[in-house]
Short mmCIF file of N, CA and C in Angstrom, two decimals:
data_model
loop_
_atom_site.label_atom_id
_atom_site.label_comp_id
_atom_site.label_asym_id
_atom_site.label_seq_id
_atom_site.Cartn_x
_atom_site.Cartn_y
_atom_site.Cartn_z
N SER C 5 126.80 339.88 -21.96
CA SER C 5 126.54 339.52 -23.36
C SER C 5 126.31 338.03 -23.49
N THR C 6 125.48 337.66 -24.43
CA THR C 6 125.17 336.24 -24.61
C THR C 6 126.34 335.47 -25.20
N SER C 7 127.35 336.17 -25.74
CA SER C 7 128.50 335.47 -26.31
C SER C 7 129.25 334.69 -25.24
N ILE C 8 129.17 335.13 -23.97
CA ILE C 8 129.83 334.43 -22.87
C ILE C 8 129.31 332.99 -22.81
N SER C 9 128.00 332.87 -22.76
CA SER C 9 127.42 331.54 -22.70
C SER C 9 127.58 330.81 -24.03
N ALA C 10 127.51 331.54 -25.14
CA ALA C 10 127.66 330.92 -26.46
C ALA C 10 129.03 330.29 -26.61
N ASN C 11 130.07 330.95 -26.09
CA ASN C 11 131.41 330.38 -26.15
C ASN C 11 131.48 329.07 -25.38
N THR C 12 130.90 329.04 -24.19
CA THR C 12 130.88 327.83 -23.38
C THR C 12 130.07 326.74 -24.08
N ALA C 13 128.91 327.10 -24.61
CA ALA C 13 128.06 326.12 -25.30
C ALA C 13 128.75 325.56 -26.54
N SER C 14 129.45 326.42 -27.27
CA SER C 14 130.16 325.99 -28.46
C SER C 14 131.28 325.01 -28.10
N ALA C 15 132.03 325.32 -27.06
CA ALA C 15 133.10 324.43 -26.60
C ALA C 15 132.53 323.10 -26.12
N TYR C 16 131.37 323.15 -25.45
CA TYR C 16 130.71 321.95 -24.94
C TYR C 16 130.29 321.05 -26.09
N ALA C 17 129.62 321.62 -27.08
CA ALA C 17 129.14 320.83 -28.22
C ALA C 17 130.32 320.25 -29.01
N ALA C 18 131.39 321.02 -29.17
CA ALA C 18 132.58 320.53 -29.89
C ALA C 18 133.22 319.37 -29.14
N ALA C 19 133.27 319.46 -27.81
CA ALA C 19 133.84 318.38 -27.00
C ALA C 19 132.99 317.11 -27.11
N TRP C 20 131.67 317.26 -27.16
CA TRP C 20 130.78 316.11 -27.38
C TRP C 20 131.10 315.44 -28.71
N ALA C 21 131.24 316.26 -29.74
CA ALA C 21 131.49 315.71 -31.08
C ALA C 21 132.80 314.94 -31.12
N ARG C 22 133.79 315.37 -30.32
CA ARG C 22 135.07 314.68 -30.25
C ARG C 22 135.05 313.53 -29.25
N GLY C 23 133.97 313.45 -28.45
CA GLY C 23 133.91 312.42 -27.40
C GLY C 23 134.96 312.65 -26.33
N SER C 24 135.23 313.92 -26.01
CA SER C 24 136.28 314.25 -25.05
C SER C 24 135.71 314.55 -23.67
N ALA C 25 135.73 313.54 -22.81
CA ALA C 25 135.24 313.72 -21.44
C ALA C 25 136.06 314.77 -20.70
N ALA C 26 137.37 314.81 -20.94
CA ALA C 26 138.24 315.77 -20.25
C ALA C 26 137.88 317.20 -20.62
N GLU C 27 137.63 317.46 -21.91
CA GLU C 27 137.25 318.80 -22.34
C GLU C 27 135.91 319.21 -21.74
N ILE C 28 134.96 318.29 -21.68
CA ILE C 28 133.67 318.60 -21.09
C ILE C 28 133.83 318.90 -19.60
N ALA C 29 134.53 318.04 -18.87
CA ALA C 29 134.69 318.23 -17.43
C ALA C 29 135.35 319.57 -17.12
N ALA C 30 136.28 320.00 -17.97
CA ALA C 30 136.99 321.27 -17.75
C ALA C 30 136.06 322.48 -17.85
N LEU C 31 134.89 322.31 -18.45
CA LEU C 31 133.94 323.42 -18.57
C LEU C 31 133.07 323.60 -17.33
N TYR C 32 133.20 322.69 -16.37
CA TYR C 32 132.40 322.74 -15.14
C TYR C 32 133.24 323.27 -13.97
N THR C 33 132.56 323.88 -13.00
CA THR C 33 133.22 324.27 -11.76
C THR C 33 133.58 323.01 -10.97
N HIS C 34 134.48 323.15 -10.01
CA HIS C 34 134.90 321.98 -9.21
C HIS C 34 133.73 321.35 -8.47
N ASP C 35 132.77 322.18 -8.04
CA ASP C 35 131.63 321.67 -7.25
C ASP C 35 130.34 321.61 -8.06
N ALA C 36 130.47 321.49 -9.38
CA ALA C 36 129.29 321.47 -10.25
C ALA C 36 128.40 320.27 -9.98
N LEU C 37 127.14 320.43 -10.34
CA LEU C 37 126.16 319.34 -10.28
C LEU C 37 125.54 319.17 -11.66
N VAL C 38 125.50 317.92 -12.12
CA VAL C 38 124.78 317.59 -13.35
C VAL C 38 123.55 316.82 -12.93
N LEU C 39 122.38 317.34 -13.28
CA LEU C 39 121.10 316.81 -12.81
C LEU C 39 120.34 316.22 -13.99
N TYR C 40 120.68 314.99 -14.33
CA TYR C 40 119.97 314.29 -15.40
C TYR C 40 118.81 313.54 -14.81
N PRO C 41 117.75 313.30 -15.59
CA PRO C 41 116.58 312.60 -15.08
C PRO C 41 116.87 311.14 -14.75
N ASN C 42 116.10 310.62 -13.83
CA ASN C 42 116.07 309.18 -13.56
C ASN C 42 117.39 308.61 -13.09
N GLN C 43 118.20 309.44 -12.43
CA GLN C 43 119.46 308.98 -11.85
C GLN C 43 119.91 310.01 -10.83
N PRO C 44 120.77 309.60 -9.90
CA PRO C 44 121.27 310.56 -8.91
C PRO C 44 122.08 311.66 -9.56
N ALA C 45 122.20 312.79 -8.87
CA ALA C 45 123.02 313.89 -9.36
C ALA C 45 124.46 313.43 -9.52
N VAL C 46 125.13 313.95 -10.53
CA VAL C 46 126.56 313.73 -10.71
C VAL C 46 127.23 314.94 -10.06
N SER C 47 127.98 314.71 -9.00
CA SER C 47 128.43 315.79 -8.13
C SER C 47 129.94 315.98 -8.19
N GLY C 48 130.38 317.13 -8.69
CA GLY C 48 131.80 317.47 -8.73
C GLY C 48 132.45 317.13 -10.06
N ARG C 49 133.50 317.90 -10.37
CA ARG C 49 134.16 317.76 -11.67
C ARG C 49 134.72 316.36 -11.91
N SER C 50 135.31 315.72 -10.89
CA SER C 50 135.89 314.39 -11.11
C SER C 50 134.80 313.35 -11.39
N ALA C 51 133.66 313.47 -10.73
CA ALA C 51 132.54 312.56 -11.01
C ALA C 51 131.96 312.83 -12.40
N ILE C 52 131.94 314.10 -12.82
CA ILE C 52 131.46 314.45 -14.15
C ILE C 52 132.39 313.85 -15.20
N LEU C 53 133.71 313.94 -14.97
CA LEU C 53 134.69 313.34 -15.87
C LEU C 53 134.45 311.83 -15.99
N ALA C 54 134.27 311.16 -14.86
CA ALA C 54 134.04 309.71 -14.87
C ALA C 54 132.74 309.37 -15.60
N TYR C 55 131.69 310.17 -15.36
CA TYR C 55 130.41 309.93 -16.03
C TYR C 55 130.57 309.99 -17.55
N PHE C 56 131.22 311.05 -18.03
CA PHE C 56 131.35 311.20 -19.48
C PHE C 56 132.34 310.21 -20.09
N ARG C 57 133.35 309.79 -19.33
CA ARG C 57 134.22 308.72 -19.83
C ARG C 57 133.39 307.47 -20.08
N GLY C 58 132.52 307.15 -19.14
CA GLY C 58 131.64 306.00 -19.31
C GLY C 58 130.68 306.17 -20.47
N PHE C 59 130.12 307.37 -20.57
CA PHE C 59 129.15 307.64 -21.64
C PHE C 59 129.81 307.51 -23.01
N PHE C 60 130.98 308.14 -23.18
CA PHE C 60 131.66 308.07 -24.47
C PHE C 60 132.25 306.69 -24.73
N GLY C 61 132.47 305.92 -23.67
CA GLY C 61 132.84 304.52 -23.85
C GLY C 61 131.70 303.74 -24.49
N ASP C 62 130.49 304.06 -24.07
CA ASP C 62 129.30 303.42 -24.63
C ASP C 62 128.91 303.98 -25.99
N PHE C 63 129.13 305.28 -26.18
CA PHE C 63 128.75 305.97 -27.42
C PHE C 63 129.96 306.75 -27.95
N PRO C 64 130.86 306.07 -28.68
CA PRO C 64 132.08 306.74 -29.13
C PRO C 64 131.86 307.75 -30.24
N LYS C 65 130.76 307.62 -30.99
CA LYS C 65 130.48 308.57 -32.08
C LYS C 65 129.18 309.29 -31.76
N ASN C 66 129.27 310.63 -31.69
CA ASN C 66 128.11 311.43 -31.29
C ASN C 66 127.93 312.62 -32.21
N GLU C 67 126.67 312.98 -32.41
CA GLU C 67 126.31 314.28 -32.95
C GLU C 67 125.58 315.00 -31.83
N PHE C 68 125.91 316.26 -31.60
CA PHE C 68 125.32 316.97 -30.47
C PHE C 68 125.17 318.44 -30.83
N GLU C 69 123.99 318.98 -30.57
CA GLU C 69 123.72 320.40 -30.84
C GLU C 69 123.04 321.03 -29.64
N LEU C 70 123.41 322.27 -29.36
CA LEU C 70 122.72 323.09 -28.37
C LEU C 70 122.18 324.33 -29.07
N ALA C 71 120.97 324.72 -28.72
CA ALA C 71 120.39 325.95 -29.26
C ALA C 71 119.87 326.77 -28.08
N SER C 72 120.57 327.84 -27.77
CA SER C 72 120.18 328.69 -26.65
C SER C 72 118.97 329.53 -27.03
N ALA C 73 118.01 329.62 -26.12
CA ALA C 73 116.81 330.42 -26.35
C ALA C 73 116.77 331.66 -25.46
N GLU C 74 117.52 331.63 -24.35
CA GLU C 74 117.46 332.73 -23.38
C GLU C 74 118.72 332.69 -22.53
N VAL C 75 119.39 333.82 -22.41
CA VAL C 75 120.54 333.95 -21.52
C VAL C 75 120.35 335.20 -20.69
N ILE C 76 120.46 335.06 -19.39
CA ILE C 76 120.37 336.20 -18.47
C ILE C 76 121.63 336.20 -17.62
N ILE C 77 122.30 337.33 -17.56
CA ILE C 77 123.51 337.47 -16.75
C ILE C 77 123.22 338.45 -15.62
N ASN C 78 123.56 338.04 -14.39
CA ASN C 78 123.36 338.88 -13.22
C ASN C 78 124.62 338.79 -12.36
N GLY C 79 125.53 339.72 -12.56
CA GLY C 79 126.78 339.72 -11.79
C GLY C 79 127.65 338.53 -12.12
N GLN C 80 127.98 337.75 -11.09
CA GLN C 80 128.88 336.58 -11.25
C GLN C 80 128.14 335.34 -11.73
N TRP C 81 126.84 335.45 -11.91
CA TRP C 81 126.02 334.29 -12.28
C TRP C 81 125.28 334.56 -13.57
N ALA C 82 125.01 333.50 -14.30
CA ALA C 82 124.20 333.60 -15.52
C ALA C 82 123.43 332.31 -15.68
N PHE C 83 122.31 332.39 -16.39
CA PHE C 83 121.67 331.14 -16.78
C PHE C 83 121.40 331.14 -18.26
N ASP C 84 121.42 329.93 -18.80
CA ASP C 84 121.20 329.70 -20.22
C ASP C 84 120.14 328.62 -20.33
N ARG C 85 119.05 328.95 -21.03
CA ARG C 85 117.96 328.00 -21.25
C ARG C 85 117.85 327.76 -22.75
N GLY C 86 117.71 326.51 -23.12
CA GLY C 86 117.58 326.22 -24.55
C GLY C 86 117.20 324.78 -24.81
N SER C 87 117.58 324.31 -25.98
CA SER C 87 117.24 322.95 -26.37
C SER C 87 118.50 322.22 -26.84
N TYR C 88 118.43 320.89 -26.79
CA TYR C 88 119.54 320.07 -27.26
C TYR C 88 119.02 319.00 -28.19
N ARG C 89 119.91 318.49 -29.00
CA ARG C 89 119.64 317.36 -29.88
C ARG C 89 120.88 316.47 -29.87
N TRP C 90 120.69 315.17 -29.67
CA TRP C 90 121.79 314.23 -29.58
C TRP C 90 121.49 313.00 -30.41
N LYS C 91 122.53 312.47 -31.04
CA LYS C 91 122.46 311.18 -31.72
C LYS C 91 123.78 310.47 -31.47
N GLY C 92 123.72 309.23 -30.99
CA GLY C 92 124.93 308.49 -30.67
C GLY C 92 124.89 307.10 -31.26
N VAL C 93 126.06 306.66 -31.70
CA VAL C 93 126.20 305.30 -32.23
C VAL C 93 126.78 304.42 -31.12
N PRO C 94 126.03 303.39 -30.69
CA PRO C 94 126.52 302.54 -29.60
C PRO C 94 127.75 301.74 -30.01
N ARG C 95 128.73 301.66 -29.12
CA ARG C 95 129.92 300.83 -29.35
C ARG C 95 129.50 299.37 -29.54
N ALA C 96 128.47 298.97 -28.82
CA ALA C 96 128.02 297.57 -28.87
C ALA C 96 127.35 297.22 -30.19
N GLY C 97 127.11 298.21 -31.04
CA GLY C 97 126.46 297.96 -32.32
C GLY C 97 124.97 298.24 -32.24
N GLY C 98 124.30 298.04 -33.34
CA GLY C 98 122.87 298.32 -33.39
C GLY C 98 122.59 299.71 -33.90
N ARG C 99 121.33 300.06 -33.84
CA ARG C 99 120.88 301.35 -34.38
C ARG C 99 121.37 302.51 -33.52
N PRO C 100 121.64 303.65 -34.15
CA PRO C 100 121.97 304.85 -33.36
C PRO C 100 120.80 305.21 -32.45
N GLU C 101 121.13 305.80 -31.30
CA GLU C 101 120.10 306.29 -30.39
C GLU C 101 120.03 307.80 -30.54
N GLU C 102 118.83 308.34 -30.33
CA GLU C 102 118.62 309.78 -30.47
C GLU C 102 117.83 310.32 -29.30
N ASP C 103 118.05 311.57 -29.00
CA ASP C 103 117.26 312.25 -27.98
C ASP C 103 117.23 313.74 -28.30
N ASN C 104 116.18 314.40 -27.90
CA ASN C 104 116.10 315.85 -27.99
C ASN C 104 115.25 316.34 -26.83
N GLY C 105 115.56 317.53 -26.36
CA GLY C 105 114.82 318.07 -25.23
C GLY C 105 115.30 319.46 -24.89
N LYS C 106 115.13 319.83 -23.62
CA LYS C 106 115.48 321.17 -23.18
C LYS C 106 116.45 321.12 -22.01
N TYR C 107 117.18 322.24 -21.83
CA TYR C 107 118.16 322.30 -20.76
C TYR C 107 118.07 323.64 -20.04
N LEU C 108 118.58 323.65 -18.83
CA LEU C 108 118.79 324.87 -18.06
C LEU C 108 120.16 324.76 -17.39
N VAL C 109 121.05 325.68 -17.71
CA VAL C 109 122.41 325.66 -17.19
C VAL C 109 122.66 326.95 -16.42
N VAL C 110 123.25 326.83 -15.24
CA VAL C 110 123.66 327.99 -14.45
C VAL C 110 125.18 328.08 -14.54
N LEU C 111 125.66 329.24 -14.97
CA LEU C 111 127.10 329.46 -15.13
C LEU C 111 127.59 330.41 -14.05
N GLN C 112 128.86 330.26 -13.67
CA GLN C 112 129.48 331.12 -12.66
C GLN C 112 130.75 331.73 -13.25
N ARG C 113 130.86 333.06 -13.13
CA ARG C 113 132.06 333.75 -13.61
C ARG C 113 133.22 333.39 -12.68
N GLN C 114 134.36 333.02 -13.29
CA GLN C 114 135.54 332.63 -12.53
C GLN C 114 136.45 333.84 -12.30
N ALA C 115 137.44 333.66 -11.45
CA ALA C 115 138.37 334.75 -11.12
C ALA C 115 139.08 335.28 -12.36
N ASP C 116 139.29 334.42 -13.36
CA ASP C 116 139.97 334.85 -14.59
C ASP C 116 138.99 335.39 -15.64
N SER C 117 137.74 335.65 -15.22
CA SER C 117 136.67 336.21 -16.06
C SER C 117 136.07 335.22 -17.06
N THR C 118 136.52 333.97 -17.05
CA THR C 118 135.85 332.95 -17.88
C THR C 118 134.60 332.49 -17.15
N TRP C 119 133.74 331.80 -17.88
CA TRP C 119 132.51 331.25 -17.30
C TRP C 119 132.60 329.74 -17.29
N LYS C 120 132.16 329.14 -16.18
CA LYS C 120 132.09 327.68 -16.09
C LYS C 120 130.69 327.28 -15.64
N VAL C 121 130.31 326.07 -15.99
CA VAL C 121 128.98 325.56 -15.66
C VAL C 121 128.98 325.09 -14.21
N ALA C 122 128.06 325.64 -13.41
CA ALA C 122 127.93 325.27 -12.01
C ALA C 122 126.79 324.26 -11.80
N ARG C 123 125.72 324.40 -12.57
CA ARG C 123 124.57 323.49 -12.48
C ARG C 123 124.09 323.22 -13.90
N ASP C 124 123.75 321.98 -14.17
CA ASP C 124 123.39 321.55 -15.52
C ASP C 124 122.23 320.57 -15.40
N MET C 125 121.08 320.94 -15.97
CA MET C 125 119.90 320.10 -15.88
C MET C 125 119.26 320.01 -17.24
N ASP C 126 118.84 318.81 -17.61
CA ASP C 126 118.09 318.69 -18.87
C ASP C 126 117.04 317.62 -18.73
N ASN C 127 116.09 317.64 -19.66
CA ASN C 127 115.14 316.54 -19.76
C ASN C 127 114.62 316.44 -21.18
N SER C 128 114.24 315.23 -21.50
CA SER C 128 113.88 314.88 -22.86
C SER C 128 112.48 315.35 -23.22
N ASP C 129 112.30 315.63 -24.51
CA ASP C 129 110.96 315.86 -25.06
C ASP C 129 110.36 314.55 -25.56
N ARG C 130 111.16 313.47 -25.54
CA ARG C 130 110.71 312.17 -26.03
C ARG C 130 110.24 311.33 -24.86
N LEU C 131 109.20 310.58 -25.06
CA LEU C 131 108.66 309.75 -23.99
C LEU C 131 109.68 308.72 -23.52
N ALA C 132 110.05 308.78 -22.25
CA ALA C 132 110.91 307.80 -21.60
C ALA C 132 112.29 307.65 -22.24
N ALA C 133 112.67 308.58 -23.10
CA ALA C 133 113.98 308.45 -23.76
C ALA C 133 115.11 308.54 -22.74
N GLN C 134 114.92 309.35 -21.73
CA GLN C 134 116.01 309.58 -20.76
C GLN C 134 116.20 308.41 -19.81
N ALA C 135 115.23 307.54 -19.72
CA ALA C 135 115.29 306.49 -18.70
C ALA C 135 116.52 305.60 -18.84
N THR C 136 117.01 305.44 -20.06
CA THR C 136 118.16 304.55 -20.25
C THR C 136 119.40 305.30 -20.72
N ARG C 137 119.33 306.61 -20.86
CA ARG C 137 120.48 307.37 -21.35
C ARG C 137 121.66 307.24 -20.40
N GLY C 138 122.78 306.86 -20.94
CA GLY C 138 123.99 306.81 -20.11
C GLY C 138 124.10 305.56 -19.25
N GLU C 139 123.15 304.66 -19.33
CA GLU C 139 123.26 303.43 -18.53
C GLU C 139 124.42 302.59 -19.01
N ARG C 140 125.06 301.91 -18.07
CA ARG C 140 126.15 301.02 -18.46
C ARG C 140 125.96 299.68 -17.82
#
């Protein structure tokens, strides 16, 4: 059922809104990979936690939405394809930054029947918007 992925997506978006790196990292498998454009892969839950701590340090106030367009479940694996929209207010001041684009997430069913994100990839629909996202 698509509610499996919807629950994960809902928890992910809520954690973004709270700026909670720990809540986001907990949604990933221990060996997860986050594949953002124009930077090396973020490999493993502890690196994902550190990445988002840095990101929320730079952008303490965020609006974040996910809209799933397709979910396919095959045994212990599922994928979710959709779109995202983000707006963040920089801690350093200045105008809010915005981005929107598409994502593809691969989820893995855990031993306790919950789903966690194993692979996470996105890219912007805006020209060169991703080139500086998350830079510190």
